[in-house]
Amino acid sequence: MPITEVTAPSFRWINITGATADDTPEMRYVREHYPYFNVLNLKDCVSTGQRPKLELYDRYAFMVLLFPVYNRQTKEIEPTEIDFFIGKDFLITIHDSKRHIVQEQFDALKARVHAEKGEAPKLLLTVANLINQLLGSCFPMLDHISMDLHAIERLIFRGKERGMVQEILITRRNIVDFRKIMQAHKNTIKKLGYANRSLNIAPVEQANAVLENAIESSKEIWDNLEAFREAVEALQATNESLISFRLNDIMKTYTTISVVIFTLTLVTTIFAARLPHTPLVNTDFGFYAMLAVLAVLGSSAVGIFKWKRWL
């Protein structure tokens, strides 16, 4: 269902999916039950191209986080947005359901509340745990990028550098997109601690403890992305250098062949003029003598190139 909720004493989590426009039933529900929400925040929930941020108000905090989703058809990493309205006794999440972790965490909490007969969970702990789970789901994607980089490196040095050009560009694009998605997470999560102190959701020490893991995870993800960025840039430079060296070798070979052919053609043209006193023209074995001269000249040219180490 687009709108589901779990309630307990002094706690309410409303999970909303399918809110694609202002006039959808989901957004009308939010406006009716929480009329004090900022209109711009509600518009942010249905618009695309948001950035990670946290805005603090008197009665709630509005947080936007982006997380990566891999599109297998286009081989692209795309952002998916999750919006949080966090109050003293309520949590509202609005998302497009691409990240199943949100729904899984919601269902798990609902089952636990039901099993414990309505015992109230800790709201900030719920938010921090959800963020930690979402950040944790990024690590398999990082492992995948790492394996792609190792595979590219192996193939580059096996003489397949031309075939790796596209793979390098795809991997580099995905790393750049991943970085764009994750670059503001650490600061946004830190601001959640400031919001907790203002809204008095949980004790400060407890809040800092539960948010510290999320901050460390976001930092670890960013450090990995920084390392991947440097690695893919180095692989691209190495690949371009190998291609350039191979092209230089090919050009040297073609140049040598051209010089040899030019020399032989020049000699043949001189003898083809048949001017008076041209040697070998009227001799019985002139043709074979000419072939011998051309062979000697061609071999000498190739020998000179090898001696100069141009081949």
PDB file of C-alpha atoms in Angstrom, residues 68-298:
ATOM      1  CA  PRO A  68      22.649   4.765  -5.390  1.00  0.00           C
ATOM      2  CA  VAL A  69      20.710   2.235  -7.428  1.00  0.00           C
ATOM      3  CA  TYR A  70      22.347   0.234 -10.220  1.00  0.00           C
ATOM      4  CA  ASN A  71      20.459   0.131 -13.525  1.00  0.00           C
ATOM      5  CA  ARG A  72      21.392  -3.189 -15.136  1.00  0.00           C
ATOM      6  CA  GLN A  73      20.054  -2.199 -18.565  1.00  0.00           C
ATOM      7  CA  THR A  74      22.054   1.014 -18.949  1.00  0.00           C
ATOM      8  CA  LYS A  75      24.917  -0.018 -16.613  1.00  0.00           C
ATOM      9  CA  GLU A  76      24.482   3.279 -14.789  1.00  0.00           C
ATOM     10  CA  ILE A  77      24.351   4.188 -11.126  1.00  0.00           C
ATOM     11  CA  GLU A  78      21.268   6.316 -10.564  1.00  0.00           C
ATOM     12  CA  PRO A  79      20.154   8.232  -7.458  1.00  0.00           C
ATOM     13  CA  THR A  80      17.016   7.390  -5.539  1.00  0.00           C
ATOM     14  CA  GLU A  81      15.652   9.845  -2.995  1.00  0.00           C
ATOM     15  CA  ILE A  82      14.327   9.218   0.495  1.00  0.00           C
ATOM     16  CA  ASP A  83      12.678  12.069   2.385  1.00  0.00           C
ATOM     17  CA  PHE A  84      12.361  12.123   6.172  1.00  0.00           C
ATOM     18  CA  PHE A  85      10.047  14.197   8.337  1.00  0.00           C
ATOM     19  CA  ILE A  86      11.307  13.715  11.893  1.00  0.00           C
ATOM     20  CA  GLY A  87       9.407  15.035  14.890  1.00  0.00           C
ATOM     21  CA  LYS A  88       9.533  14.396  18.598  1.00  0.00           C
ATOM     22  CA  ASP A  89       7.113  11.477  18.375  1.00  0.00           C
ATOM     23  CA  PHE A  90       6.697  10.745  14.658  1.00  0.00           C
ATOM     24  CA  LEU A  91       8.660   9.722  11.588  1.00  0.00           C
ATOM     25  CA  ILE A  92       7.454  10.012   7.999  1.00  0.00           C
ATOM     26  CA  THR A  93       9.429   8.477   5.143  1.00  0.00           C
ATOM     27  CA  ILE A  94       8.568   9.226   1.517  1.00  0.00           C
ATOM     28  CA  HIS A  95      10.336   7.318  -1.249  1.00  0.00           C
ATOM     29  CA  ASP A  96       9.853   5.593  -4.605  1.00  0.00           C
ATOM     30  CA  SER A  97      10.322   2.040  -3.222  1.00  0.00           C
ATOM     31  CA  LYS A  98      13.470   1.390  -5.310  1.00  0.00           C
ATOM     32  CA  ARG A  99      15.347   0.746  -2.094  1.00  0.00           C
ATOM     33  CA  HIS A 100      13.598  -2.252  -0.556  1.00  0.00           C
ATOM     34  CA  ILE A 101      15.517  -1.808   2.682  1.00  0.00           C
ATOM     35  CA  VAL A 102      13.130   0.929   3.831  1.00  0.00           C
ATOM     36  CA  GLN A 103      10.126  -1.347   3.487  1.00  0.00           C
ATOM     37  CA  GLU A 104      12.008  -4.265   5.033  1.00  0.00           C
ATOM     38  CA  GLN A 105      12.972  -2.189   8.077  1.00  0.00           C
ATOM     39  CA  PHE A 106       9.423  -0.894   8.366  1.00  0.00           C
ATOM     40  CA  ASP A 107       7.946  -4.406   8.241  1.00  0.00           C
ATOM     41  CA  ALA A 108      10.501  -5.686  10.779  1.00  0.00           C
ATOM     42  CA  LEU A 109       9.703  -2.862  13.202  1.00  0.00           C
ATOM     43  CA  LYS A 110       5.972  -3.378  12.760  1.00  0.00           C
ATOM     44  CA  ALA A 111       6.332  -7.084  13.540  1.00  0.00           C
ATOM     45  CA  ARG A 112       8.463  -6.335  16.611  1.00  0.00           C
ATOM     46  CA  VAL A 113       5.985  -3.768  17.939  1.00  0.00           C
ATOM     47  CA  HIS A 114       3.175  -6.263  17.431  1.00  0.00           C
ATOM     48  CA  ALA A 115       5.140  -9.029  19.152  1.00  0.00           C
ATOM     49  CA  GLU A 116       6.021  -6.793  22.076  1.00  0.00           C
ATOM     50  CA  LYS A 117       2.401  -5.655  22.367  1.00  0.00           C
ATOM     51  CA  GLY A 118       2.901  -2.016  21.484  1.00  0.00           C
ATOM     52  CA  GLU A 119       6.106  -1.258  23.332  1.00  0.00           C
ATOM     53  CA  ALA A 120       7.382   2.061  21.956  1.00  0.00           C
ATOM     54  CA  PRO A 121      10.639   1.896  20.003  1.00  0.00           C
ATOM     55  CA  LYS A 122      13.147   4.718  20.227  1.00  0.00           C
ATOM     56  CA  LEU A 123      12.476   7.076  17.353  1.00  0.00           C
ATOM     57  CA  LEU A 124      15.978   8.392  16.797  1.00  0.00           C
ATOM     58  CA  LEU A 125      17.380   4.885  17.082  1.00  0.00           C
ATOM     59  CA  THR A 126      14.915   3.825  14.383  1.00  0.00           C
ATOM     60  CA  VAL A 127      16.057   6.640  12.087  1.00  0.00           C
ATOM     61  CA  ALA A 128      19.748   5.928  12.711  1.00  0.00           C
ATOM     62  CA  ASN A 129      19.271   2.190  12.174  1.00  0.00           C
ATOM     63  CA  LEU A 130      17.456   2.843   8.890  1.00  0.00           C
ATOM     64  CA  ILE A 131      20.232   5.146   7.680  1.00  0.00           C
ATOM     65  CA  ASN A 132      22.854   2.577   8.710  1.00  0.00           C
ATOM     66  CA  GLN A 133      21.070  -0.140   6.771  1.00  0.00           C
ATOM     67  CA  LEU A 134      20.839   2.078   3.697  1.00  0.00           C
ATOM     68  CA  LEU A 135      24.520   2.972   3.934  1.00  0.00           C
ATOM     69  CA  GLY A 136      25.405  -0.678   4.465  1.00  0.00           C
ATOM     70  CA  SER A 137      23.660  -1.563   1.214  1.00  0.00           C
ATOM     71  CA  CYS A 138      26.174   0.649  -0.615  1.00  0.00           C
ATOM     72  CA  PHE A 139      29.143  -1.551   0.262  1.00  0.00           C
ATOM     73  CA  PRO A 140      28.247  -4.428  -2.142  1.00  0.00           C
ATOM     74  CA  MET A 141      28.174  -1.834  -4.923  1.00  0.00           C
ATOM     75  CA  LEU A 142      31.629  -0.649  -3.855  1.00  0.00           C
ATOM     76  CA  ASP A 143      32.855  -4.250  -3.944  1.00  0.00           C
ATOM     77  CA  HIS A 144      31.452  -4.584  -7.457  1.00  0.00           C
ATOM     78  CA  ILE A 145      33.301  -1.470  -8.630  1.00  0.00           C
ATOM     79  CA  SER A 146      36.496  -2.766  -7.024  1.00  0.00           C
ATOM     80  CA  MET A 147      36.190  -6.070  -8.906  1.00  0.00           C
ATOM     81  CA  ASP A 148      35.548  -4.180 -12.157  1.00  0.00           C
ATOM     82  CA  LEU A 149      38.721  -2.164 -11.646  1.00  0.00           C
ATOM     83  CA  HIS A 150      40.791  -5.303 -10.989  1.00  0.00           C
ATOM     84  CA  ALA A 151      39.337  -6.982 -14.090  1.00  0.00           C
ATOM     85  CA  ILE A 152      40.117  -3.937 -16.224  1.00  0.00           C
ATOM     86  CA  GLU A 153      43.683  -3.829 -14.906  1.00  0.00           C
ATOM     87  CA  ARG A 154      44.277  -7.499 -15.764  1.00  0.00           C
ATOM     88  CA  LEU A 155      42.886  -7.147 -19.287  1.00  0.00           C
ATOM     89  CA  ILE A 156      44.841  -3.958 -20.001  1.00  0.00           C
ATOM     90  CA  PHE A 157      48.148  -5.757 -19.488  1.00  0.00           C
ATOM     91  CA  ARG A 158      47.020  -8.738 -21.543  1.00  0.00           C
ATOM     92  CA  GLY A 159      46.950  -6.685 -24.737  1.00  0.00           C
ATOM     93  CA  LYS A 160      43.240  -5.837 -24.688  1.00  0.00           C
ATOM     94  CA  GLU A 161      43.657  -2.128 -24.004  1.00  0.00           C
ATOM     95  CA  ARG A 162      41.493  -1.031 -26.947  1.00  0.00           C
ATOM     96  CA  GLY A 163      38.552  -3.092 -25.739  1.00  0.00           C
ATOM     97  CA  MET A 164      38.904  -1.594 -22.268  1.00  0.00           C
ATOM     98  CA  VAL A 165      38.355   2.018 -23.342  1.00  0.00           C
ATOM     99  CA  GLN A 166      34.575   1.766 -23.057  1.00  0.00           C
ATOM    100  CA  GLU A 167      34.710  -0.247 -19.826  1.00  0.00           C
ATOM    101  CA  ILE A 168      36.994   2.331 -18.228  1.00  0.00           C
ATOM    102  CA  LEU A 169      34.686   5.184 -19.220  1.00  0.00           C
ATOM    103  CA  ILE A 170      31.600   3.350 -17.882  1.00  0.00           C
ATOM    104  CA  THR A 171      33.336   2.614 -14.568  1.00  0.00           C
ATOM    105  CA  ARG A 172      34.611   6.176 -14.290  1.00  0.00           C
ATOM    106  CA  ARG A 173      31.136   7.573 -14.947  1.00  0.00           C
ATOM    107  CA  ASN A 174      29.650   5.330 -12.262  1.00  0.00           C
ATOM    108  CA  ILE A 175      32.281   6.405  -9.737  1.00  0.00           C
ATOM    109  CA  VAL A 176      31.572  10.068 -10.507  1.00  0.00           C
ATOM    110  CA  ASP A 177      27.818   9.512 -10.149  1.00  0.00           C
ATOM    111  CA  PHE A 178      28.347   7.579  -6.905  1.00  0.00           C
ATOM    112  CA  ARG A 179      30.445  10.457  -5.534  1.00  0.00           C
ATOM    113  CA  LYS A 180      27.785  13.006  -6.439  1.00  0.00           C
ATOM    114  CA  ILE A 181      25.193  10.982  -4.543  1.00  0.00           C
ATOM    115  CA  MET A 182      27.273  10.436  -1.402  1.00  0.00           C
ATOM    116  CA  GLN A 183      29.306  13.612  -1.087  1.00  0.00           C
ATOM    117  CA  ALA A 184      27.036  15.396   1.454  1.00  0.00           C
ATOM    118  CA  HIS A 185      25.906  12.458   3.590  1.00  0.00           C
ATOM    119  CA  LYS A 186      28.377  12.855   6.423  1.00  0.00           C
ATOM    120  CA  ASN A 187      27.538  16.516   7.047  1.00  0.00           C
ATOM    121  CA  THR A 188      23.805  15.875   6.703  1.00  0.00           C
ATOM    122  CA  ILE A 189      23.902  13.082   9.291  1.00  0.00           C
ATOM    123  CA  LYS A 190      25.914  15.302  11.628  1.00  0.00           C
ATOM    124  CA  LYS A 191      23.182  17.937  11.357  1.00  0.00           C
ATOM    125  CA  LEU A 192      20.710  15.313  12.524  1.00  0.00           C
ATOM    126  CA  GLY A 193      22.503  15.398  15.869  1.00  0.00           C
ATOM    127  CA  TYR A 194      21.996  19.168  16.044  1.00  0.00           C
ATOM    128  CA  ALA A 195      18.324  18.711  15.170  1.00  0.00           C
ATOM    129  CA  ASN A 196      17.968  16.175  17.983  1.00  0.00           C
ATOM    130  CA  ARG A 197      19.222  18.714  20.519  1.00  0.00           C
ATOM    131  CA  SER A 198      16.806  21.355  19.227  1.00  0.00           C
ATOM    132  CA  LEU A 199      13.760  19.083  19.098  1.00  0.00           C
ATOM    133  CA  ASN A 200      14.732  17.106  22.206  1.00  0.00           C
ATOM    134  CA  ILE A 201      13.967  13.760  20.577  1.00  0.00           C
ATOM    135  CA  ALA A 202      16.507  11.710  22.535  1.00  0.00           C
ATOM    136  CA  PRO A 203      19.276  12.308  25.103  1.00  0.00           C
ATOM    137  CA  VAL A 204      22.311  13.889  23.457  1.00  0.00           C
ATOM    138  CA  GLU A 205      24.779  11.160  24.458  1.00  0.00           C
ATOM    139  CA  GLN A 206      22.467   8.435  23.236  1.00  0.00           C
ATOM    140  CA  ALA A 207      21.856  10.291  19.949  1.00  0.00           C
ATOM    141  CA  ASN A 208      25.559  10.811  19.336  1.00  0.00           C
ATOM    142  CA  ALA A 209      26.229   7.133  19.984  1.00  0.00           C
ATOM    143  CA  VAL A 210      23.637   5.884  17.472  1.00  0.00           C
ATOM    144  CA  LEU A 211      24.596   8.438  14.816  1.00  0.00           C
ATOM    145  CA  GLU A 212      28.332   7.823  15.092  1.00  0.00           C
ATOM    146  CA  ASN A 213      28.111   4.533  13.180  1.00  0.00           C
ATOM    147  CA  ALA A 214      26.255   6.217  10.334  1.00  0.00           C
ATOM    148  CA  ILE A 215      28.838   8.993  10.164  1.00  0.00           C
ATOM    149  CA  GLU A 216      31.691   6.479  10.125  1.00  0.00           C
ATOM    150  CA  SER A 217      29.973   4.423   7.413  1.00  0.00           C
ATOM    151  CA  SER A 218      29.454   7.482   5.219  1.00  0.00           C
ATOM    152  CA  LYS A 219      33.115   8.446   5.710  1.00  0.00           C
ATOM    153  CA  GLU A 220      34.262   4.927   4.815  1.00  0.00           C
ATOM    154  CA  ILE A 221      32.146   4.970   1.651  1.00  0.00           C
ATOM    155  CA  TRP A 222      33.587   8.336   0.658  1.00  0.00           C
ATOM    156  CA  ASP A 223      37.174   7.167   1.296  1.00  0.00           C
ATOM    157  CA  ASN A 224      36.577   4.137  -0.921  1.00  0.00           C
ATOM    158  CA  LEU A 225      35.164   6.319  -3.674  1.00  0.00           C
ATOM    159  CA  GLU A 226      38.184   8.606  -3.451  1.00  0.00           C
ATOM    160  CA  ALA A 227      40.486   5.599  -3.844  1.00  0.00           C
ATOM    161  CA  PHE A 228      38.427   4.299  -6.780  1.00  0.00           C
ATOM    162  CA  ARG A 229      38.555   7.711  -8.471  1.00  0.00           C
ATOM    163  CA  GLU A 230      42.344   7.765  -8.277  1.00  0.00           C
ATOM    164  CA  ALA A 231      42.558   4.147  -9.442  1.00  0.00           C
ATOM    165  CA  VAL A 232      40.338   4.594 -12.485  1.00  0.00           C
ATOM    166  CA  GLU A 233      42.195   7.760 -13.491  1.00  0.00           C
ATOM    167  CA  ALA A 234      45.500   5.878 -13.259  1.00  0.00           C
ATOM    168  CA  LEU A 235      44.081   2.978 -15.294  1.00  0.00           C
ATOM    169  CA  GLN A 236      42.789   5.355 -17.939  1.00  0.00           C
ATOM    170  CA  ALA A 237      46.185   7.087 -18.210  1.00  0.00           C
ATOM    171  CA  THR A 238      47.955   3.707 -18.392  1.00  0.00           C
ATOM    172  CA  ASN A 239      45.555   2.420 -21.021  1.00  0.00           C
ATOM    173  CA  GLU A 240      45.992   5.534 -23.164  1.00  0.00           C
ATOM    174  CA  SER A 241      49.787   5.227 -22.861  1.00  0.00           C
ATOM    175  CA  LEU A 242      49.733   1.586 -23.978  1.00  0.00           C
ATOM    176  CA  ILE A 243      47.513   2.437 -26.934  1.00  0.00           C
ATOM    177  CA  SER A 244      49.844   5.290 -27.835  1.00  0.00           C
ATOM    178  CA  PHE A 245      52.912   3.040 -27.646  1.00  0.00           C
ATOM    179  CA  ARG A 246      51.271   0.451 -29.874  1.00  0.00           C
ATOM    180  CA  LEU A 247      50.288   3.124 -32.390  1.00  0.00           C
ATOM    181  CA  ASN A 248      53.877   4.396 -32.369  1.00  0.00           C
ATOM    182  CA  ASP A 249      55.156   0.885 -33.086  1.00  0.00           C
ATOM    183  CA  ILE A 250      52.692   0.526 -35.932  1.00  0.00           C
ATOM    184  CA  MET A 251      53.710   3.907 -37.345  1.00  0.00           C
ATOM    185  CA  LYS A 252      57.387   2.911 -37.158  1.00  0.00           C
ATOM    186  CA  THR A 253      56.658  -0.270 -39.074  1.00  0.00           C
ATOM    187  CA  TYR A 254      54.667   1.557 -41.737  1.00  0.00           C
ATOM    188  CA  THR A 255      57.388   4.214 -42.016  1.00  0.00           C
ATOM    189  CA  THR A 256      60.051   1.550 -42.537  1.00  0.00           C
ATOM    190  CA  ILE A 257      57.971  -0.192 -45.198  1.00  0.00           C
ATOM    191  CA  SER A 258      57.322   3.140 -46.919  1.00  0.00           C
ATOM    192  CA  VAL A 259      61.017   4.069 -46.991  1.00  0.00           C
ATOM    193  CA  VAL A 260      62.001   0.659 -48.386  1.00  0.00           C
ATOM    194  CA  ILE A 261      59.293   0.761 -51.046  1.00  0.00           C
ATOM    195  CA  PHE A 262      60.212   4.354 -51.939  1.00  0.00           C
ATOM    196  CA  THR A 263      63.884   3.398 -52.374  1.00  0.00           C
ATOM    197  CA  LEU A 264      63.061   0.404 -54.541  1.00  0.00           C
ATOM    198  CA  THR A 265      60.574   2.386 -56.600  1.00  0.00           C
ATOM    199  CA  LEU A 266      63.130   5.154 -57.180  1.00  0.00           C
ATOM    200  CA  VAL A 267      65.759   2.709 -58.412  1.00  0.00           C
ATOM    201  CA  THR A 268      63.245   0.901 -60.617  1.00  0.00           C
ATOM    202  CA  THR A 269      62.082   4.192 -62.131  1.00  0.00           C
ATOM    203  CA  ILE A 270      65.639   5.238 -62.970  1.00  0.00           C
ATOM    204  CA  PHE A 271      66.306   1.984 -64.806  1.00  0.00           C
ATOM    205  CA  ALA A 272      62.910   2.128 -66.511  1.00  0.00           C
ATOM    206  CA  ALA A 273      63.859   5.387 -68.268  1.00  0.00           C
ATOM    207  CA  ARG A 274      66.005   3.354 -70.767  1.00  0.00           C
ATOM    208  CA  LEU A 275      68.246   6.318 -71.478  1.00  0.00           C
ATOM    209  CA  PRO A 276      71.529   5.822 -73.380  1.00  0.00           C
ATOM    210  CA  HIS A 277      74.220   4.203 -71.311  1.00  0.00           C
ATOM    211  CA  THR A 278      71.695   3.023 -68.695  1.00  0.00           C
ATOM    212  CA  PRO A 279      73.376  -0.035 -67.146  1.00  0.00           C
ATOM    213  CA  LEU A 280      71.825  -3.507 -67.355  1.00  0.00           C
ATOM    214  CA  VAL A 281      69.290  -2.474 -70.021  1.00  0.00           C
ATOM    215  CA  ASN A 282      70.667  -4.411 -72.942  1.00  0.00           C
ATOM    216  CA  THR A 283      72.362  -7.238 -71.054  1.00  0.00           C
ATOM    217  CA  ASP A 284      71.121 -10.836 -71.176  1.00  0.00           C
ATOM    218  CA  PHE A 285      70.688 -11.088 -67.424  1.00  0.00           C
ATOM    219  CA  GLY A 286      69.660  -7.491 -66.776  1.00  0.00           C
ATOM    220  CA  PHE A 287      66.298  -8.437 -65.260  1.00  0.00           C
ATOM    221  CA  TYR A 288      67.845 -10.812 -62.741  1.00  0.00           C
ATOM    222  CA  ALA A 289      70.619  -8.357 -61.974  1.00  0.00           C
ATOM    223  CA  MET A 290      67.993  -5.720 -61.280  1.00  0.00           C
ATOM    224  CA  LEU A 291      66.207  -8.065 -58.857  1.00  0.00           C
ATOM    225  CA  ALA A 292      69.499  -8.668 -57.076  1.00  0.00           C
ATOM    226  CA  VAL A 293      70.151  -4.928 -56.790  1.00  0.00           C
ATOM    227  CA  LEU A 294      66.660  -4.329 -55.388  1.00  0.00           C
ATOM    228  CA  ALA A 295      67.085  -7.178 -52.895  1.00  0.00           C
ATOM    229  CA  VAL A 296      70.409  -5.780 -51.697  1.00  0.00           C
ATOM    230  CA  LEU A 297      68.994  -2.250 -51.363  1.00  0.00           C
ATOM    231  CA  GLY A 298      65.874  -3.472 -49.511  1.00  0.00           C
TER     232      GLY A 298
END
